[in-house]
mmCIF file with all atom_site columns, C-alpha atoms in Angstrom:
data_model
loop_
_atom_site.group_PDB
_atom_site.id
_atom_site.type_symbol
_atom_site.label_atom_id
_atom_site.label_alt_id
_atom_site.label_comp_id
_atom_site.label_asym_id
_atom_site.label_entity_id
_atom_site.label_seq_id
_atom_site.pdbx_PDB_ins_code
_atom_site.Cartn_x
_atom_site.Cartn_y
_atom_site.Cartn_z
_atom_site.occupancy
_atom_site.B_iso_or_equiv
_atom_site.pdbx_formal_charge
_atom_site.auth_seq_id
_atom_site.auth_comp_id
_atom_site.auth_asym_id
_atom_site.auth_atom_id
_atom_site.pdbx_PDB_model_num
ATOM 1   C CA . MET S 1 1   ? -57.172 -11.422 -15.916 1.00 0.00 ? 6   MET S CA 1
ATOM 2   C CA . THR S 1 2   ? -56.300 -12.241 -19.537 1.00 0.00 ? 7   THR S CA 1
ATOM 3   C CA . ASP S 1 3   ? -54.170 -15.208 -20.559 1.00 0.00 ? 8   ASP S CA 1
ATOM 4   C CA . PHE S 1 4   ? -53.100 -16.567 -23.945 1.00 0.00 ? 9   PHE S CA 1
ATOM 5   C CA . ILE S 1 5   ? -53.607 -20.322 -24.192 1.00 0.00 ? 10  ILE S CA 1
ATOM 6   C CA . SER S 1 6   ? -51.993 -21.955 -27.181 1.00 0.00 ? 11  SER S CA 1
ATOM 7   C CA . PHE S 1 7   ? -51.793 -25.406 -28.781 1.00 0.00 ? 12  PHE S CA 1
ATOM 8   C CA . PRO S 1 8   ? -48.502 -25.141 -30.731 1.00 0.00 ? 13  PRO S CA 1
ATOM 9   C CA . GLY S 1 9   ? -48.908 -28.501 -32.461 1.00 0.00 ? 14  GLY S CA 1
ATOM 10  C CA . LEU S 1 10  ? -52.297 -27.432 -33.826 1.00 0.00 ? 15  LEU S CA 1
ATOM 11  C CA . GLY S 1 11  ? -51.338 -23.837 -34.587 1.00 0.00 ? 16  GLY S CA 1
ATOM 12  C CA . ILE S 1 12  ? -54.073 -22.509 -32.287 1.00 0.00 ? 17  ILE S CA 1
ATOM 13  C CA . GLU S 1 13  ? -53.795 -19.584 -29.863 1.00 0.00 ? 18  GLU S CA 1
ATOM 14  C CA . LEU S 1 14  ? -56.720 -18.271 -27.819 1.00 0.00 ? 19  LEU S CA 1
ATOM 15  C CA . GLU S 1 15  ? -57.049 -15.105 -25.776 1.00 0.00 ? 20  GLU S CA 1
ATOM 16  C CA . VAL S 1 16  ? -58.945 -16.022 -22.627 1.00 0.00 ? 21  VAL S CA 1
ATOM 17  C CA . ASN S 1 17  ? -60.325 -13.524 -20.130 1.00 0.00 ? 22  ASN S CA 1
ATOM 18  C CA . ARG S 1 18  ? -61.166 -15.038 -16.742 1.00 0.00 ? 23  ARG S CA 1
ATOM 19  C CA . VAL S 1 19  ? -63.914 -12.452 -16.157 1.00 0.00 ? 24  VAL S CA 1
ATOM 20  C CA . ALA S 1 20  ? -67.196 -13.232 -17.916 1.00 0.00 ? 25  ALA S CA 1
ATOM 21  C CA . PHE S 1 21  ? -68.965 -9.997  -16.928 1.00 0.00 ? 26  PHE S CA 1
ATOM 22  C CA . SER S 1 22  ? -69.252 -7.538  -14.049 1.00 0.00 ? 27  SER S CA 1
ATOM 23  C CA . LEU S 1 23  ? -72.128 -6.521  -11.803 1.00 0.00 ? 28  LEU S CA 1
ATOM 24  C CA . GLY S 1 24  ? -71.103 -3.100  -10.582 1.00 0.00 ? 29  GLY S CA 1
ATOM 25  C CA . SER S 1 25  ? -67.786 -3.601  -8.809  1.00 0.00 ? 30  SER S CA 1
ATOM 26  C CA . ILE S 1 26  ? -68.187 -7.392  -8.584  1.00 0.00 ? 31  ILE S CA 1
ATOM 27  C CA . ASP S 1 27  ? -66.511 -9.492  -11.263 1.00 0.00 ? 32  ASP S CA 1
ATOM 28  C CA . ILE S 1 28  ? -68.246 -12.720 -12.266 1.00 0.00 ? 33  ILE S CA 1
ATOM 29  C CA . TYR S 1 29  ? -65.701 -15.259 -13.469 1.00 0.00 ? 34  TYR S CA 1
ATOM 30  C CA . TRP S 1 30  ? -66.104 -17.743 -16.291 1.00 0.00 ? 35  TRP S CA 1
ATOM 31  C CA . TYR S 1 31  ? -65.149 -20.477 -13.828 1.00 0.00 ? 36  TYR S CA 1
ATOM 32  C CA . ALA S 1 32  ? -68.236 -19.695 -11.756 1.00 0.00 ? 37  ALA S CA 1
ATOM 33  C CA . VAL S 1 33  ? -70.458 -19.454 -14.846 1.00 0.00 ? 38  VAL S CA 1
ATOM 34  C CA . ILE S 1 34  ? -69.223 -22.813 -16.152 1.00 0.00 ? 39  ILE S CA 1
ATOM 35  C CA . ILE S 1 35  ? -69.586 -24.535 -12.768 1.00 0.00 ? 40  ILE S CA 1
ATOM 36  C CA . ALA S 1 36  ? -73.108 -23.118 -12.373 1.00 0.00 ? 41  ALA S CA 1
ATOM 37  C CA . THR S 1 37  ? -74.028 -24.290 -15.887 1.00 0.00 ? 42  THR S CA 1
ATOM 38  C CA . GLY S 1 38  ? -72.802 -27.802 -15.119 1.00 0.00 ? 43  GLY S CA 1
ATOM 39  C CA . PHE S 1 39  ? -74.744 -27.811 -11.848 1.00 0.00 ? 44  PHE S CA 1
ATOM 40  C CA . LEU S 1 40  ? -77.976 -26.650 -13.491 1.00 0.00 ? 45  LEU S CA 1
ATOM 41  C CA . LEU S 1 41  ? -77.695 -29.230 -16.276 1.00 0.00 ? 46  LEU S CA 1
ATOM 42  C CA . ALA S 1 42  ? -77.009 -31.934 -13.706 1.00 0.00 ? 47  ALA S CA 1
ATOM 43  C CA . ILE S 1 43  ? -80.120 -30.875 -11.771 1.00 0.00 ? 48  ILE S CA 1
ATOM 44  C CA . THR S 1 44  ? -82.160 -30.884 -14.994 1.00 0.00 ? 49  THR S CA 1
ATOM 45  C CA . PHE S 1 45  ? -80.967 -34.424 -15.704 1.00 0.00 ? 50  PHE S CA 1
ATOM 46  C CA . ALA S 1 46  ? -81.975 -35.497 -12.195 1.00 0.00 ? 51  ALA S CA 1
ATOM 47  C CA . PHE S 1 47  ? -85.462 -33.994 -12.509 1.00 0.00 ? 52  PHE S CA 1
ATOM 48  C CA . LYS S 1 48  ? -86.031 -35.464 -15.956 1.00 0.00 ? 53  LYS S CA 1
ATOM 49  C CA . ASN S 1 49  ? -85.137 -38.984 -14.844 1.00 0.00 ? 54  ASN S CA 1
ATOM 50  C CA . ALA S 1 50  ? -86.502 -38.974 -11.280 1.00 0.00 ? 55  ALA S CA 1
ATOM 51  C CA . LYS S 1 51  ? -89.575 -41.085 -12.111 1.00 0.00 ? 56  LYS S CA 1
ATOM 52  C CA . ARG S 1 52  ? -87.452 -43.660 -13.939 1.00 0.00 ? 57  ARG S CA 1
ATOM 53  C CA . PHE S 1 53  ? -85.576 -44.233 -10.671 1.00 0.00 ? 58  PHE S CA 1
ATOM 54  C CA . GLY S 1 54  ? -88.724 -44.264 -8.537  1.00 0.00 ? 59  GLY S CA 1
ATOM 55  C CA . ILE S 1 55  ? -87.944 -40.958 -6.862  1.00 0.00 ? 60  ILE S CA 1
ATOM 56  C CA . ASP S 1 56  ? -90.601 -38.498 -5.682  1.00 0.00 ? 61  ASP S CA 1
ATOM 57  C CA . GLU S 1 57  ? -90.184 -35.358 -7.825  1.00 0.00 ? 62  GLU S CA 1
ATOM 58  C CA . ASP S 1 58  ? -91.672 -33.178 -5.089  1.00 0.00 ? 63  ASP S CA 1
ATOM 59  C CA . ARG S 1 59  ? -88.970 -34.208 -2.634  1.00 0.00 ? 64  ARG S CA 1
ATOM 60  C CA . ILE S 1 60  ? -85.968 -34.274 -4.927  1.00 0.00 ? 65  ILE S CA 1
ATOM 61  C CA . VAL S 1 61  ? -85.366 -30.523 -4.475  1.00 0.00 ? 66  VAL S CA 1
ATOM 62  C CA . ASP S 1 62  ? -84.983 -30.945 -0.713  1.00 0.00 ? 67  ASP S CA 1
ATOM 63  C CA . VAL S 1 63  ? -82.483 -33.780 -1.096  1.00 0.00 ? 68  VAL S CA 1
ATOM 64  C CA . ILE S 1 64  ? -80.503 -31.834 -3.721  1.00 0.00 ? 69  ILE S CA 1
ATOM 65  C CA . PHE S 1 65  ? -80.415 -28.835 -1.376  1.00 0.00 ? 70  PHE S CA 1
ATOM 66  C CA . PHE S 1 66  ? -78.790 -30.966 1.330   1.00 0.00 ? 71  PHE S CA 1
ATOM 67  C CA . ALA S 1 67  ? -76.330 -32.428 -1.176  1.00 0.00 ? 72  ALA S CA 1
ATOM 68  C CA . MET S 1 68  ? -75.429 -28.981 -2.528  1.00 0.00 ? 73  MET S CA 1
ATOM 69  C CA . ILE S 1 69  ? -74.775 -27.410 0.891   1.00 0.00 ? 74  ILE S CA 1
ATOM 70  C CA . PHE S 1 70  ? -72.735 -30.345 2.171   1.00 0.00 ? 75  PHE S CA 1
ATOM 71  C CA . GLY S 1 71  ? -70.958 -30.598 -1.180  1.00 0.00 ? 76  GLY S CA 1
ATOM 72  C CA . ILE S 1 72  ? -69.760 -26.978 -1.030  1.00 0.00 ? 77  ILE S CA 1
ATOM 73  C CA . ILE S 1 73  ? -68.637 -27.386 2.582   1.00 0.00 ? 78  ILE S CA 1
ATOM 74  C CA . GLY S 1 74  ? -66.855 -30.647 1.786   1.00 0.00 ? 79  GLY S CA 1
ATOM 75  C CA . ALA S 1 75  ? -65.140 -29.175 -1.278  1.00 0.00 ? 80  ALA S CA 1
ATOM 76  C CA . ARG S 1 76  ? -63.883 -26.202 0.705   1.00 0.00 ? 81  ARG S CA 1
ATOM 77  C CA . LEU S 1 77  ? -62.674 -28.250 3.664   1.00 0.00 ? 82  LEU S CA 1
ATOM 78  C CA . TYR S 1 78  ? -60.862 -30.647 1.330   1.00 0.00 ? 83  TYR S CA 1
ATOM 79  C CA . TYR S 1 79  ? -59.024 -27.760 -0.335  1.00 0.00 ? 84  TYR S CA 1
ATOM 80  C CA . VAL S 1 80  ? -58.172 -26.099 2.977   1.00 0.00 ? 85  VAL S CA 1
ATOM 81  C CA . ALA S 1 81  ? -56.862 -29.385 4.418   1.00 0.00 ? 86  ALA S CA 1
ATOM 82  C CA . PHE S 1 82  ? -54.362 -29.760 1.557   1.00 0.00 ? 87  PHE S CA 1
ATOM 83  C CA . GLN S 1 83  ? -53.430 -26.056 1.515   1.00 0.00 ? 88  GLN S CA 1
ATOM 84  C CA . TRP S 1 84  ? -53.325 -25.541 5.264   1.00 0.00 ? 89  TRP S CA 1
ATOM 85  C CA . ASP S 1 85  ? -50.224 -23.315 5.171   1.00 0.00 ? 90  ASP S CA 1
ATOM 86  C CA . MET S 1 86  ? -52.283 -20.731 3.268   1.00 0.00 ? 91  MET S CA 1
ATOM 87  C CA . PHE S 1 87  ? -54.943 -20.547 6.009   1.00 0.00 ? 92  PHE S CA 1
ATOM 88  C CA . LYS S 1 88  ? -53.351 -21.445 9.352   1.00 0.00 ? 93  LYS S CA 1
ATOM 89  C CA . ASP S 1 89  ? -52.443 -17.822 10.160  1.00 0.00 ? 94  ASP S CA 1
ATOM 90  C CA . ASN S 1 90  ? -55.703 -16.324 8.880   1.00 0.00 ? 95  ASN S CA 1
ATOM 91  C CA . LEU S 1 91  ? -58.572 -18.711 9.606   1.00 0.00 ? 96  LEU S CA 1
ATOM 92  C CA . ILE S 1 92  ? -61.272 -16.254 8.534   1.00 0.00 ? 97  ILE S CA 1
ATOM 93  C CA . GLU S 1 93  ? -59.936 -16.613 4.979   1.00 0.00 ? 98  GLU S CA 1
ATOM 94  C CA . ILE S 1 94  ? -61.375 -20.142 4.962   1.00 0.00 ? 99  ILE S CA 1
ATOM 95  C CA . LEU S 1 95  ? -64.791 -18.543 4.445   1.00 0.00 ? 100 LEU S CA 1
ATOM 96  C CA . ASN S 1 96  ? -63.621 -16.530 1.426   1.00 0.00 ? 101 ASN S CA 1
ATOM 97  C CA . ILE S 1 97  ? -64.688 -18.994 -1.270  1.00 0.00 ? 102 ILE S CA 1
ATOM 98  C CA . ARG S 1 98  ? -64.641 -16.205 -3.868  1.00 0.00 ? 103 ARG S CA 1
ATOM 99  C CA . GLY S 1 99  ? -60.883 -16.163 -3.436  1.00 0.00 ? 104 GLY S CA 1
ATOM 100 C CA . GLY S 1 100 ? -60.779 -19.623 -4.996  1.00 0.00 ? 105 GLY S CA 1
ATOM 101 C CA . GLY S 1 101 ? -60.232 -23.108 -3.671  1.00 0.00 ? 106 GLY S CA 1
ATOM 102 C CA . LEU S 1 102 ? -62.706 -25.992 -3.923  1.00 0.00 ? 107 LEU S CA 1
ATOM 103 C CA . GLY S 1 103 ? -61.639 -29.640 -4.037  1.00 0.00 ? 108 GLY S CA 1
ATOM 104 C CA . PHE S 1 104 ? -63.694 -31.927 -6.279  1.00 0.00 ? 109 PHE S CA 1
ATOM 105 C CA . TYR S 1 105 ? -63.151 -35.047 -4.182  1.00 0.00 ? 110 TYR S CA 1
ATOM 106 C CA . GLY S 1 106 ? -64.241 -33.221 -1.042  1.00 0.00 ? 111 GLY S CA 1
ATOM 107 C CA . GLY S 1 107 ? -67.330 -32.084 -2.933  1.00 0.00 ? 112 GLY S CA 1
ATOM 108 C CA . ILE S 1 108 ? -68.177 -35.674 -3.838  1.00 0.00 ? 113 ILE S CA 1
ATOM 109 C CA . ILE S 1 109 ? -67.719 -36.851 -0.248  1.00 0.00 ? 114 ILE S CA 1
ATOM 110 C CA . GLY S 1 110 ? -69.716 -33.949 1.199   1.00 0.00 ? 115 GLY S CA 1
ATOM 111 C CA . GLY S 1 111 ? -72.387 -34.196 -1.486  1.00 0.00 ? 116 GLY S CA 1
ATOM 112 C CA . ALA S 1 112 ? -72.849 -37.925 -0.884  1.00 0.00 ? 117 ALA S CA 1
ATOM 113 C CA . LEU S 1 113 ? -73.144 -37.310 2.859   1.00 0.00 ? 118 LEU S CA 1
ATOM 114 C CA . GLY S 1 114 ? -75.674 -34.531 2.258   1.00 0.00 ? 119 GLY S CA 1
ATOM 115 C CA . LEU S 1 115 ? -77.642 -36.753 -0.105  1.00 0.00 ? 120 LEU S CA 1
ATOM 116 C CA . ILE S 1 116 ? -77.833 -39.513 2.513   1.00 0.00 ? 121 ILE S CA 1
ATOM 117 C CA . ILE S 1 117 ? -78.926 -37.065 5.209   1.00 0.00 ? 122 ILE S CA 1
ATOM 118 C CA . GLY S 1 118 ? -81.487 -35.483 2.846   1.00 0.00 ? 123 GLY S CA 1
ATOM 119 C CA . CYS S 1 119 ? -82.934 -38.892 2.008   1.00 0.00 ? 124 CYS S CA 1
ATOM 120 C CA . LYS S 1 120 ? -83.209 -39.743 5.696   1.00 0.00 ? 125 LYS S CA 1
ATOM 121 C CA . VAL S 1 121 ? -84.916 -36.441 6.485   1.00 0.00 ? 126 VAL S CA 1
ATOM 122 C CA . ARG S 1 122 ? -87.356 -36.666 3.549   1.00 0.00 ? 127 ARG S CA 1
ATOM 123 C CA . GLY S 1 123 ? -88.018 -40.395 3.855   1.00 0.00 ? 128 GLY S CA 1
ATOM 124 C CA . GLN S 1 124 ? -86.544 -41.350 0.477   1.00 0.00 ? 129 GLN S CA 1
ATOM 125 C CA . LYS S 1 125 ? -84.682 -44.531 -0.482  1.00 0.00 ? 130 LYS S CA 1
ATOM 126 C CA . ILE S 1 126 ? -80.964 -43.823 -0.658  1.00 0.00 ? 131 ILE S CA 1
ATOM 127 C CA . LEU S 1 127 ? -79.772 -46.272 -3.334  1.00 0.00 ? 132 LEU S CA 1
ATOM 128 C CA . PRO S 1 128 ? -82.011 -44.983 -6.172  1.00 0.00 ? 133 PRO S CA 1
ATOM 129 C CA . PHE S 1 129 ? -80.829 -41.441 -5.392  1.00 0.00 ? 134 PHE S CA 1
ATOM 130 C CA . LEU S 1 130 ? -77.197 -42.564 -5.514  1.00 0.00 ? 135 LEU S CA 1
ATOM 131 C CA . ASP S 1 131 ? -77.857 -44.260 -8.865  1.00 0.00 ? 136 ASP S CA 1
ATOM 132 C CA . LEU S 1 132 ? -79.379 -41.099 -10.288 1.00 0.00 ? 137 LEU S CA 1
ATOM 133 C CA . ALA S 1 133 ? -76.612 -38.946 -8.801  1.00 0.00 ? 138 ALA S CA 1
ATOM 134 C CA . GLY S 1 134 ? -74.047 -40.969 -10.760 1.00 0.00 ? 139 GLY S CA 1
ATOM 135 C CA . GLY S 1 135 ? -75.252 -39.532 -14.061 1.00 0.00 ? 140 GLY S CA 1
ATOM 136 C CA . ALA S 1 136 ? -75.686 -36.043 -12.639 1.00 0.00 ? 141 ALA S CA 1
ATOM 137 C CA . VAL S 1 137 ? -72.127 -35.968 -11.294 1.00 0.00 ? 142 VAL S CA 1
ATOM 138 C CA . LEU S 1 138 ? -70.723 -36.986 -14.685 1.00 0.00 ? 143 LEU S CA 1
ATOM 139 C CA . ILE S 1 139 ? -72.553 -34.061 -16.304 1.00 0.00 ? 144 ILE S CA 1
ATOM 140 C CA . GLY S 1 140 ? -71.493 -31.519 -13.687 1.00 0.00 ? 145 GLY S CA 1
ATOM 141 C CA . GLN S 1 141 ? -67.872 -32.640 -13.609 1.00 0.00 ? 146 GLN S CA 1
ATOM 142 C CA . GLY S 1 142 ? -67.564 -32.986 -17.385 1.00 0.00 ? 147 GLY S CA 1
ATOM 143 C CA . ILE S 1 143 ? -68.720 -29.419 -17.924 1.00 0.00 ? 148 ILE S CA 1
ATOM 144 C CA . GLY S 1 144 ? -67.078 -27.981 -14.820 1.00 0.00 ? 149 GLY S CA 1
ATOM 145 C CA . ARG S 1 145 ? -63.601 -29.082 -15.908 1.00 0.00 ? 150 ARG S CA 1
ATOM 146 C CA . TRP S 1 146 ? -63.720 -26.457 -18.668 1.00 0.00 ? 151 TRP S CA 1
ATOM 147 C CA . GLY S 1 147 ? -63.517 -23.895 -15.893 1.00 0.00 ? 152 GLY S CA 1
ATOM 148 C CA . ASN S 1 148 ? -59.982 -25.215 -15.354 1.00 0.00 ? 153 ASN S CA 1
ATOM 149 C CA . PHE S 1 149 ? -59.239 -24.495 -19.006 1.00 0.00 ? 154 PHE S CA 1
ATOM 150 C CA . VAL S 1 150 ? -60.237 -20.851 -18.586 1.00 0.00 ? 155 VAL S CA 1
ATOM 151 C CA . ASN S 1 151 ? -58.019 -20.638 -15.491 1.00 0.00 ? 156 ASN S CA 1
ATOM 152 C CA . SER S 1 152 ? -55.056 -22.393 -17.194 1.00 0.00 ? 157 SER S CA 1
ATOM 153 C CA . GLU S 1 153 ? -54.949 -25.049 -14.486 1.00 0.00 ? 158 GLU S CA 1
ATOM 154 C CA . ALA S 1 154 ? -55.413 -28.814 -13.971 1.00 0.00 ? 159 ALA S CA 1
ATOM 155 C CA . PHE S 1 155 ? -52.747 -29.651 -16.529 1.00 0.00 ? 160 PHE S CA 1
ATOM 156 C CA . GLY S 1 156 ? -50.381 -32.627 -16.703 1.00 0.00 ? 161 GLY S CA 1
ATOM 157 C CA . CYS S 1 157 ? -46.713 -33.167 -17.442 1.00 0.00 ? 162 CYS S CA 1
ATOM 158 C CA . ASN S 1 158 ? -44.880 -32.120 -20.601 1.00 0.00 ? 163 ASN S CA 1
ATOM 159 C CA . THR S 1 159 ? -45.897 -33.689 -23.892 1.00 0.00 ? 164 THR S CA 1
ATOM 160 C CA . ASN S 1 160 ? -44.992 -33.466 -27.578 1.00 0.00 ? 165 ASN S CA 1
ATOM 161 C CA . LEU S 1 161 ? -48.425 -34.627 -28.695 1.00 0.00 ? 166 LEU S CA 1
ATOM 162 C CA . PRO S 1 162 ? -50.245 -32.296 -31.145 1.00 0.00 ? 167 PRO S CA 1
ATOM 163 C CA . TRP S 1 163 ? -52.851 -31.254 -28.572 1.00 0.00 ? 168 TRP S CA 1
ATOM 164 C CA . GLY S 1 164 ? -50.297 -30.237 -25.928 1.00 0.00 ? 169 GLY S CA 1
ATOM 165 C CA . MET S 1 165 ? -51.168 -26.817 -24.487 1.00 0.00 ? 170 MET S CA 1
ATOM 166 C CA . THR S 1 166 ? -49.272 -23.967 -22.881 1.00 0.00 ? 171 THR S CA 1
ATOM 167 C CA . SER S 1 167 ? -49.747 -20.417 -21.654 1.00 0.00 ? 172 SER S CA 1
ATOM 168 C CA . PRO S 1 168 ? -47.756 -17.756 -19.778 1.00 0.00 ? 173 PRO S CA 1
ATOM 169 C CA . LYS S 1 169 ? -49.611 -18.710 -16.588 1.00 0.00 ? 174 LYS S CA 1
ATOM 170 C CA . ILE S 1 170 ? -48.795 -22.409 -16.981 1.00 0.00 ? 175 ILE S CA 1
ATOM 171 C CA . ALA S 1 171 ? -45.140 -21.643 -17.734 1.00 0.00 ? 176 ALA S CA 1
ATOM 172 C CA . ALA S 1 172 ? -44.907 -19.347 -14.706 1.00 0.00 ? 177 ALA S CA 1
ATOM 173 C CA . TYR S 1 173 ? -46.479 -21.975 -12.440 1.00 0.00 ? 178 TYR S CA 1
ATOM 174 C CA . ILE S 1 174 ? -44.005 -24.648 -13.575 1.00 0.00 ? 179 ILE S CA 1
ATOM 175 C CA . ALA S 1 175 ? -41.067 -22.262 -13.130 1.00 0.00 ? 180 ALA S CA 1
ATOM 176 C CA . ARG S 1 176 ? -42.143 -21.436 -9.556  1.00 0.00 ? 181 ARG S CA 1
ATOM 177 C CA . HIS S 1 177 ? -42.575 -25.019 -8.344  1.00 0.00 ? 182 HIS S CA 1
ATOM 178 C CA . SER S 1 178 ? -40.050 -27.744 -7.677  1.00 0.00 ? 183 SER S CA 1
ATOM 179 C CA . GLU S 1 179 ? -39.906 -31.259 -9.099  1.00 0.00 ? 184 GLU S CA 1
ATOM 180 C CA . GLU S 1 180 ? -40.995 -32.610 -5.699  1.00 0.00 ? 185 GLU S CA 1
ATOM 181 C CA . THR S 1 181 ? -44.042 -30.330 -5.607  1.00 0.00 ? 186 THR S CA 1
ATOM 182 C CA . MET S 1 182 ? -45.245 -31.306 -9.085  1.00 0.00 ? 187 MET S CA 1
ATOM 183 C CA . GLY S 1 183 ? -44.183 -34.939 -8.936  1.00 0.00 ? 188 GLY S CA 1
ATOM 184 C CA . ALA S 1 184 ? -42.284 -34.818 -12.243 1.00 0.00 ? 189 ALA S CA 1
ATOM 185 C CA . VAL S 1 185 ? -39.488 -33.009 -14.046 1.00 0.00 ? 190 VAL S CA 1
ATOM 186 C CA . MET S 1 186 ? -41.181 -30.168 -15.901 1.00 0.00 ? 191 MET S CA 1
ATOM 187 C CA . ASP S 1 187 ? -39.910 -27.729 -18.533 1.00 0.00 ? 192 ASP S CA 1
ATOM 188 C CA . PRO S 1 188 ? -41.865 -24.432 -18.530 1.00 0.00 ? 193 PRO S CA 1
ATOM 189 C CA . ASN S 1 189 ? -40.974 -23.899 -22.188 1.00 0.00 ? 194 ASN S CA 1
ATOM 190 C CA . LEU S 1 190 ? -42.722 -27.055 -23.399 1.00 0.00 ? 195 LEU S CA 1
ATOM 191 C CA . PRO S 1 191 ? -46.462 -27.837 -23.808 1.00 0.00 ? 196 PRO S CA 1
ATOM 192 C CA . VAL S 1 192 ? -48.304 -29.909 -21.201 1.00 0.00 ? 197 VAL S CA 1
ATOM 193 C CA . HIS S 1 193 ? -51.087 -32.474 -21.273 1.00 0.00 ? 198 HIS S CA 1
ATOM 194 C CA . PRO S 1 194 ? -54.575 -30.844 -21.147 1.00 0.00 ? 199 PRO S CA 1
ATOM 195 C CA . THR S 1 195 ? -55.729 -33.211 -18.414 1.00 0.00 ? 200 THR S CA 1
ATOM 196 C CA . PHE S 1 196 ? -58.870 -31.126 -17.816 1.00 0.00 ? 201 PHE S CA 1
ATOM 197 C CA . PHE S 1 197 ? -59.963 -32.179 -21.319 1.00 0.00 ? 202 PHE S CA 1
ATOM 198 C CA . TYR S 1 198 ? -59.115 -35.831 -20.721 1.00 0.00 ? 203 TYR S CA 1
ATOM 199 C CA . GLU S 1 199 ? -61.369 -35.884 -17.662 1.00 0.00 ? 204 GLU S CA 1
ATOM 200 C CA . SER S 1 200 ? -64.138 -34.014 -19.455 1.00 0.00 ? 205 SER S CA 1
ATOM 201 C CA . LEU S 1 201 ? -63.973 -36.545 -22.291 1.00 0.00 ? 206 LEU S CA 1
ATOM 202 C CA . TRP S 1 202 ? -63.948 -39.427 -19.790 1.00 0.00 ? 207 TRP S CA 1
ATOM 203 C CA . CYS S 1 203 ? -67.083 -37.999 -18.147 1.00 0.00 ? 208 CYS S CA 1
ATOM 204 C CA . ALA S 1 204 ? -68.820 -37.702 -21.536 1.00 0.00 ? 209 ALA S CA 1
ATOM 205 C CA . ILE S 1 205 ? -68.053 -41.350 -22.344 1.00 0.00 ? 210 ILE S CA 1
ATOM 206 C CA . GLY S 1 206 ? -69.119 -42.353 -18.842 1.00 0.00 ? 211 GLY S CA 1
ATOM 207 C CA . LEU S 1 207 ? -72.429 -40.519 -19.299 1.00 0.00 ? 212 LEU S CA 1
ATOM 208 C CA . LEU S 1 208 ? -73.125 -42.358 -22.568 1.00 0.00 ? 213 LEU S CA 1
ATOM 209 C CA . VAL S 1 209 ? -72.493 -45.682 -20.834 1.00 0.00 ? 214 VAL S CA 1
ATOM 210 C CA . PHE S 1 210 ? -74.626 -44.579 -17.886 1.00 0.00 ? 215 PHE S CA 1
ATOM 211 C CA . CYS S 1 211 ? -77.562 -43.659 -20.136 1.00 0.00 ? 216 CYS S CA 1
ATOM 212 C CA . TYR S 1 212 ? -77.292 -46.991 -21.958 1.00 0.00 ? 217 TYR S CA 1
ATOM 213 C CA . VAL S 1 213 ? -77.287 -48.949 -18.707 1.00 0.00 ? 218 VAL S CA 1
ATOM 214 C CA . MET S 1 214 ? -80.037 -46.732 -17.276 1.00 0.00 ? 219 MET S CA 1
ATOM 215 C CA . LYS S 1 215 ? -82.461 -47.868 -19.978 1.00 0.00 ? 220 LYS S CA 1
ATOM 216 C CA . LYS S 1 216 ? -81.924 -51.477 -18.901 1.00 0.00 ? 221 LYS S CA 1
ATOM 217 C CA . ARG S 1 217 ? -82.073 -50.803 -15.158 1.00 0.00 ? 222 ARG S CA 1
ATOM 218 C CA . LYS S 1 218 ? -84.534 -53.187 -13.489 1.00 0.00 ? 223 LYS S CA 1
ATOM 219 C CA . PHE S 1 219 ? -83.576 -52.896 -9.842  1.00 0.00 ? 224 PHE S CA 1
#
């Protein structure tokens, strides 16, 4: 469960263990801890700013519950749809979320659907909730992407930039997959773009813009 992630251009090498801690025989992964942290901070943001968006604080929990459940289902179905060969002969494995496999875009689609249904059920206006969810999603996604760093995944093509990263797991993945699968010619011996960091940084900038606009929101 240990990988060595390095940034050759910066002279940095980190030993990363995917397991954060264990509860008896059950391993709790850093990916799960990071995702949960992002989710909790996103929820905190939503609660703190509910009144600003004219949302009933007593009902926000119910709407978030709907969004969370539908978001998890959507994320799983999205992943399964694009990795169908892994599940077509063992459908019960679709339920094994602990085995890995959630698609962010499916989570957004499912979460939005759950939010709409939750608003309908609890008699809340949908548009203010969607406005507020925009900031919450940026927080959750910005933090959650660091789970990809721990797992040595969500990387880009080769680069000679100083912040290019590599690891034995990344090199092995590139060596196993074809040019057609990855969409580019890749050399397993060269660093790659840390695209997880680019997206995390984009989310942070987006959140700053969101908070600035939020203060001026009059509709």
